[in-house]
Tab-separated table of C-alpha atoms in Angstrom:
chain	number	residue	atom	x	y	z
P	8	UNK	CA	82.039	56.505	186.746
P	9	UNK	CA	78.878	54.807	188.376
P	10	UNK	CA	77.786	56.965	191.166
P	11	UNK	CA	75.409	54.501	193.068
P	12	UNK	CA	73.067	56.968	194.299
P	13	UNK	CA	70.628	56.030	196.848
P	14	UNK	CA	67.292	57.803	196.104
P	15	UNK	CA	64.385	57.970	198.498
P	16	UNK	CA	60.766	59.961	197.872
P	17	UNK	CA	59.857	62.005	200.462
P	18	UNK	CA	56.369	60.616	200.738
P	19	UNK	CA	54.123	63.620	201.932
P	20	UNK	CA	55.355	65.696	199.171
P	21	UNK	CA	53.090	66.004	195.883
P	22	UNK	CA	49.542	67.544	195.603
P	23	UNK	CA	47.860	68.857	198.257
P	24	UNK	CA	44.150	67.974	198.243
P	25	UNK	CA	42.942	70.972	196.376
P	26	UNK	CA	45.182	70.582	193.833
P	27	UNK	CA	43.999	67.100	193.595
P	28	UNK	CA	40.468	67.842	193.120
P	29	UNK	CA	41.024	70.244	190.273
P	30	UNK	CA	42.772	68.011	188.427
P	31	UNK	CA	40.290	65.287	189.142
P	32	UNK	CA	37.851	67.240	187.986
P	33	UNK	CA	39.615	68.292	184.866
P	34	UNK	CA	40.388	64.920	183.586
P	35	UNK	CA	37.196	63.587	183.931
P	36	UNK	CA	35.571	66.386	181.853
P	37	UNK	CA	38.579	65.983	179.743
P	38	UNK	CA	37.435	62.152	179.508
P	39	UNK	CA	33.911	63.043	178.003
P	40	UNK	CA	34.242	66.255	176.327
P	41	UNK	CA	37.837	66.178	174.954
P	42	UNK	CA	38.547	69.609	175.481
P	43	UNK	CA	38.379	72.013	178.500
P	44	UNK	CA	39.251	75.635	179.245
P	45	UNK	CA	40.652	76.642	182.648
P	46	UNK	CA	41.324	80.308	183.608
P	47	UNK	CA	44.955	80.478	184.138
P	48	UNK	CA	47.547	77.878	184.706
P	49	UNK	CA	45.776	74.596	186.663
P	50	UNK	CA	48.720	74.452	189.142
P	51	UNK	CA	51.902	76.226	189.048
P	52	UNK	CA	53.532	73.504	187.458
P	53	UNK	CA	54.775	73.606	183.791
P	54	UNK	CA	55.027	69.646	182.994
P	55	UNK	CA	51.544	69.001	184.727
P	56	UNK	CA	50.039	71.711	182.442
P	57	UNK	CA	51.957	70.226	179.606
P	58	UNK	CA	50.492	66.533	180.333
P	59	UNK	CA	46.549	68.331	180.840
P	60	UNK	CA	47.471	70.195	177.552
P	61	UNK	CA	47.969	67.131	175.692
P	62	UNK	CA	44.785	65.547	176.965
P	63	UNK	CA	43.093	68.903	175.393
P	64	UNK	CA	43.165	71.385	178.390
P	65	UNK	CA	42.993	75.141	176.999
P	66	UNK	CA	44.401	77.929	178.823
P	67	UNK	CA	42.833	81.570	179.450
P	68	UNK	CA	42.972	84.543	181.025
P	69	UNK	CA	40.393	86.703	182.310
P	70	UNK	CA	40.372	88.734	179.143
P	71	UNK	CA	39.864	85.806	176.881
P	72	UNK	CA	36.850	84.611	179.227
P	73	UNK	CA	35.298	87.789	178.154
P	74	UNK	CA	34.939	86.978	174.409
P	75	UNK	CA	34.099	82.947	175.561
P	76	UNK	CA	30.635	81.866	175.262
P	77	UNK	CA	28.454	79.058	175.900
P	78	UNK	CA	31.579	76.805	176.916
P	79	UNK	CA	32.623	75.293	180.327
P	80	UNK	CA	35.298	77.112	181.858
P	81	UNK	CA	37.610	75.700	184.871
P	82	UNK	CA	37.972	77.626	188.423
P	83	UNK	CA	41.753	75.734	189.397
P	84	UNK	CA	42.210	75.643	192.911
P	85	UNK	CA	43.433	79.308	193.553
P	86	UNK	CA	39.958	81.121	193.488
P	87	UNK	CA	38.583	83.757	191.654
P	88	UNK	CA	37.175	87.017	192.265
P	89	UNK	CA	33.613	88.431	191.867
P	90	UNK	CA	34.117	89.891	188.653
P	91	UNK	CA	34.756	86.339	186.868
P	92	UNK	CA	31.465	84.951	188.269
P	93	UNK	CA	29.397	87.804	186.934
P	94	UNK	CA	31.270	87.629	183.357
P	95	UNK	CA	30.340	83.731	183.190
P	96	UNK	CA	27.010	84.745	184.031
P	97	UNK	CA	26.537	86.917	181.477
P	98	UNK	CA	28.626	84.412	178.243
P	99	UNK	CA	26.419	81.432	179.511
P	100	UNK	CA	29.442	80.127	180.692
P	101	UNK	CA	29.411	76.943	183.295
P	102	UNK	CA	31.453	76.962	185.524
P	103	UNK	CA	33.328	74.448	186.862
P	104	UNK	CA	34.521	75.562	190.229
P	105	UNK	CA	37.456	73.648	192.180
P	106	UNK	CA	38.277	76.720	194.296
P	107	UNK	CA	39.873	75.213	196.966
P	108	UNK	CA	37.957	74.811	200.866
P	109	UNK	CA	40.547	76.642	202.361
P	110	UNK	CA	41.107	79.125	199.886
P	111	UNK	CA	36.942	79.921	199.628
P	112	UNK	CA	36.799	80.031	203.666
P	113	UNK	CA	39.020	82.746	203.357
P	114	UNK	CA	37.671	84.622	200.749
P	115	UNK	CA	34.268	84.885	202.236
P	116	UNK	CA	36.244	85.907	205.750
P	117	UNK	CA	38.172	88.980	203.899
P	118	UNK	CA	34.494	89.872	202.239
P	119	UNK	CA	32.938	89.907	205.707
P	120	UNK	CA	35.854	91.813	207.407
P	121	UNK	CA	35.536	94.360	204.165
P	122	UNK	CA	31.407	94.566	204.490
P	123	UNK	CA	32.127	95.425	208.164
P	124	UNK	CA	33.755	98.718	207.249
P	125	UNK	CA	37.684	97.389	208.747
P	126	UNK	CA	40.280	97.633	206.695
P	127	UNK	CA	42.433	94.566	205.549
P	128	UNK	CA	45.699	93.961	204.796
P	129	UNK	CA	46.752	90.809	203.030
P	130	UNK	CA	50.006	89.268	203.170
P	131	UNK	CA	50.498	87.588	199.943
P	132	UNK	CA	52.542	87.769	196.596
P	133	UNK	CA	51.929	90.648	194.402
P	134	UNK	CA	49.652	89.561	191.542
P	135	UNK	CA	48.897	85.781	192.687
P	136	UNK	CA	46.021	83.908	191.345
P	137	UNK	CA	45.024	83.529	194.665
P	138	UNK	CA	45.662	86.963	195.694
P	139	UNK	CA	43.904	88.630	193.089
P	140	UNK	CA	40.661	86.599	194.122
P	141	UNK	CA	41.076	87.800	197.485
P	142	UNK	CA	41.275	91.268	196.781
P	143	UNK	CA	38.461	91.254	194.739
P	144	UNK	CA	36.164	90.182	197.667
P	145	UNK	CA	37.105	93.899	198.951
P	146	UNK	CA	36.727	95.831	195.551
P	147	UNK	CA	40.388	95.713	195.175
P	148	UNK	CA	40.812	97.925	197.965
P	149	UNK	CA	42.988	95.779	200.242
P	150	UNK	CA	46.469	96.142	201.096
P	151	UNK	CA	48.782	93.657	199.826
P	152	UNK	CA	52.440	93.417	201.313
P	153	UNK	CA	54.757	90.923	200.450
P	154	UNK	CA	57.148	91.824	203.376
P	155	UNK	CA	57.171	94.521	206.379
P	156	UNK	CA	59.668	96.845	204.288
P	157	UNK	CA	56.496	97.621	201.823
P	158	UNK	CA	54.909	98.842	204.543
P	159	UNK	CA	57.144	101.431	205.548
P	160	UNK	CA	56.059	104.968	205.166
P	161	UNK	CA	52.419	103.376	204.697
P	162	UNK	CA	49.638	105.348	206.843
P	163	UNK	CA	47.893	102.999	208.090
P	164	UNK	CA	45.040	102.886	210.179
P	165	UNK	CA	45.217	102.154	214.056
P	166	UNK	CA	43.251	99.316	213.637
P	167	UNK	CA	42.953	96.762	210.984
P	168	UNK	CA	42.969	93.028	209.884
P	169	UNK	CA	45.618	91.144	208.577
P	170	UNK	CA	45.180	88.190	206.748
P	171	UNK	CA	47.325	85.797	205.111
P	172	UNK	CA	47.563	84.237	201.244
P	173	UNK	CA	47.324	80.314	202.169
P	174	UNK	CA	50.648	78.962	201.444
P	175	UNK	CA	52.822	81.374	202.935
P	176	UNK	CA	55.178	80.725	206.070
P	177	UNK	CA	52.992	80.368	209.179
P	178	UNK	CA	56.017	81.801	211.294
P	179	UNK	CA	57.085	85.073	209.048
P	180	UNK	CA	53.103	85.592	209.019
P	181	UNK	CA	53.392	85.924	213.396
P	182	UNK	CA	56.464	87.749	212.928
P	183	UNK	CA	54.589	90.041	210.375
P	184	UNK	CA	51.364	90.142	213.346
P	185	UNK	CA	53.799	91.045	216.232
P	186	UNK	CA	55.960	93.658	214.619
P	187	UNK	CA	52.900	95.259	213.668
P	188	UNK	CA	51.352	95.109	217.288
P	189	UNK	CA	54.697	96.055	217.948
P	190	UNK	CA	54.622	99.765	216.610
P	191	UNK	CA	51.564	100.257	218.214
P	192	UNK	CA	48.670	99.007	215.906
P	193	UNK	CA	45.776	97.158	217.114
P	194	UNK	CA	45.619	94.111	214.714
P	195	UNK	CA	43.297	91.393	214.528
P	196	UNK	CA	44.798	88.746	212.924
P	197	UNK	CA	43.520	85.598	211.034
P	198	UNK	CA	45.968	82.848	210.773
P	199	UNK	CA	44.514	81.428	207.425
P	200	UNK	CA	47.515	79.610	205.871
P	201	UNK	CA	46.654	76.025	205.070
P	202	UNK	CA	47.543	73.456	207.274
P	203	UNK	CA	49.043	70.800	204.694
P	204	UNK	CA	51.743	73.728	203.550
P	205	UNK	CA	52.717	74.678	207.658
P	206	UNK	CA	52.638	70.902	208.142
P	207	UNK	CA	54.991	70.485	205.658
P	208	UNK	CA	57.410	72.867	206.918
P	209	UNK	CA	57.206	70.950	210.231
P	210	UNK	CA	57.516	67.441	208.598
P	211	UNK	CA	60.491	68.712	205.482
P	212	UNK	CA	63.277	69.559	208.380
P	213	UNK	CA	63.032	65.835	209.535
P	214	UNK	CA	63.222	64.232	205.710
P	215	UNK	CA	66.055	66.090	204.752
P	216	UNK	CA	68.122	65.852	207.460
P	217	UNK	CA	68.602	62.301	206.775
P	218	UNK	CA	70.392	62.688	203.266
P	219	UNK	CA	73.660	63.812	202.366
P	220	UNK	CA	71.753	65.579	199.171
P	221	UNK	CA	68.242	67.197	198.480
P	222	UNK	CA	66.488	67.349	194.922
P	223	UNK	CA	63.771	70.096	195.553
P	224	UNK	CA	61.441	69.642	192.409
P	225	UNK	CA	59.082	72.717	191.948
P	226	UNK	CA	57.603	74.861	189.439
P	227	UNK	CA	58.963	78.518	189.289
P	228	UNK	CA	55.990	80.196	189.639
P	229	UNK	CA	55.100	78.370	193.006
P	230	UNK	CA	54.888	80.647	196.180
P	231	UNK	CA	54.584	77.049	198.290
P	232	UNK	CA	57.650	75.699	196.018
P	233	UNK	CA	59.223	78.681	197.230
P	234	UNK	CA	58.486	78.340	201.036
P	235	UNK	CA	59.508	74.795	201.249
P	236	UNK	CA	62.719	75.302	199.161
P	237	UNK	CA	63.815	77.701	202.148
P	238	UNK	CA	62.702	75.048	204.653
P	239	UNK	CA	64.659	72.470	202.868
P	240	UNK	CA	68.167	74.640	202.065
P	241	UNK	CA	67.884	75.934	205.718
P	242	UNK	CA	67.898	72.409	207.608
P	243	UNK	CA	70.219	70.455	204.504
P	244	UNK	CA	72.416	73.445	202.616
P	245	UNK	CA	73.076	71.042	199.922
P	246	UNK	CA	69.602	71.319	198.540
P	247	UNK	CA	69.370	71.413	194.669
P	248	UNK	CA	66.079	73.014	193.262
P	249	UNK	CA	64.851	71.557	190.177
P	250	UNK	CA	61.384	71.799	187.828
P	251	UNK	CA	62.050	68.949	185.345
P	252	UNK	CA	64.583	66.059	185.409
P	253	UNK	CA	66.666	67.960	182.410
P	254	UNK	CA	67.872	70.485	185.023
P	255	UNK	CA	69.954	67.452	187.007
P	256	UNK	CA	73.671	67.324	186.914
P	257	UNK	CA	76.211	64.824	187.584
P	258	UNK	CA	78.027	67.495	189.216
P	259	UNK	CA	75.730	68.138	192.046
P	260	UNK	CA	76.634	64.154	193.289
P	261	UNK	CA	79.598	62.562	194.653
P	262	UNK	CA	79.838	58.154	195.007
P	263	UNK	CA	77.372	56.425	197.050
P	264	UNK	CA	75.368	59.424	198.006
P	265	UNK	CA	72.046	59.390	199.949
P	266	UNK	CA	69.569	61.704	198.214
P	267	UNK	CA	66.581	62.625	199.419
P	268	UNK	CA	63.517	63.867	196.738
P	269	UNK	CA	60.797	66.057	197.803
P	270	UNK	CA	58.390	68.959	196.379
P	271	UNK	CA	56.063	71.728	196.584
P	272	UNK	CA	52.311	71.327	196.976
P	273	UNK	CA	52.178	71.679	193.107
P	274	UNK	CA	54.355	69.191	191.840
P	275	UNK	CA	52.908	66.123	190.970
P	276	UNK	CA	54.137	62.544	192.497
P	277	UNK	CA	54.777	61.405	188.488
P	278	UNK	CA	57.724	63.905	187.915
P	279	UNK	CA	59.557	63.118	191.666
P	280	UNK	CA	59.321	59.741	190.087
P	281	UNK	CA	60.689	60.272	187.024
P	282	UNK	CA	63.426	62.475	188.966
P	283	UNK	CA	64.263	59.445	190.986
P	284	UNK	CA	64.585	57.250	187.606
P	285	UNK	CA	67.079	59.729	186.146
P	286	UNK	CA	68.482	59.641	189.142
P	287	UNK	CA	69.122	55.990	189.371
P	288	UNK	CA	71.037	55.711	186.286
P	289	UNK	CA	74.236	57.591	187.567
């Protein structure tokens, strides 16, 4: 049975501009050197690490940086803390550092709020890349929630700051701030999530509303992949999410359908393609 699908590509989905930069910056080195390490996964996307990986990108973690010397060793996007600067310092280690604008604004506004004595709270995934570096700008001793209920039964102060990892949902973050303001705490809170994720969420109900199905293509580990899934299943229920073209299934289409392909911050424009060729062939 030919199913005649008609694909489109969401065109603001793919790589937000950090993303971009780090893997700019990876490919040229990878150009002249032929090999590069990068702490942690480059983006939470397996196939783009898998494509980097061929080109001669090397994985670590923090522990491995510790026995590294003399090498060049990729920041991604996410951020670091303190601790990995210092360690660098003392392996000669260069450093390459594509620590995202948005992601180092904040950092160095959690540090100041932290050197100023107030105490911060950080809404954000439990052991992120980007929310360990942002803890480590208070020696670790922030408070990271991922939702309201972990906060139950917490003492916390009368007055604090909240801040925000960058990718989560701009309106559970004001939900979060008002609740809290709500049971009588005096919070100061910095709306720090990234404007090309809360545009997204804007822009994504729009898309999908004009298909009859959604391919969601994201990497597992993404918390923006996450997000934007939500957005998409909550405005189109017959949203599909998907991290390589293998996952697709006749199944999920009927005859003639309109489908709509879109992504998370991490995924990369090449594998919504290849989605779409897969696709195409029903």
């Amino acid at each position: 049975m030919e199913y005649n699908l008609q694909v489109s590509i969401d065109n603001d989905s793919g790589f937000c501009f950090g993303v971009v930069y780090a893997i700019d910056m990876a490919e040229e080195i990878l150009a002249e050197d032929g090999y590069l390490y990068c702490l942690g996964d480059i983006v939470h996307n397996d196939e783009e690490v898998i494509r980097l990986k061929a080109k001669g990108l090397r994985i670590i973690d923090n522990e491995e940086l510790k026995s590294l010397h003399n090498e060049k060793v990729l920041i991604r996007a996410h951020g670091e803390a303190p601790e990995t600067y210092k360690v660098a310092l003392a392996n000669n280690i260069i450093l390459i550092d594509a620590s995202c604008p948005v992601v180092l604004k904040l950092q160095n506004r959690i540090k100041t709020t932290h050197d100023a004595k107030e105490k911060v709270l950080i809404f954000g995934k439990h052991g992120h890349a980007e929310v360990i570096g942002l803890q480590g700008q208070t020696n670790n001793e922030a408070l990271v929630f991922q939702d309201l209920a972990e906060l139950d039964g917490v003492d916390l102060p009368k007055s604090f700051t909240l801040y925000s990892q960058t990718t989560k949902s701009t309106h559970k973050f004001y939900d979060i701030k008002n609740e809290l303001i709500a049971r009588g705490h005096d919070v100061k809170a910095n709306d720090t999530i990234c404007r090309q994720v809360s545009n997204r969420d804007k822009e994504l109900p729009n898309f999908v509303k004009k298909f009859d199905k959604i391919v969601f293509v994201s990497g597992k580990k993404s918390s923006n992949g996450k997000v934007l899934y939500e957005v998409c299943k909550k405005h189109n229920p017959a949203t599909y999410f998907i991290s390589k073209p293998n996952d697709l299934e006749t199944a999920m289409f009927n005859k003639g359908d309109k489908i709509g392909i879109c992504g998370a911050t991490s995924t990369p424009m090449w594998l919504m393609e290849q989605v779409k060729q897969v696709l195409e062939t029903y």
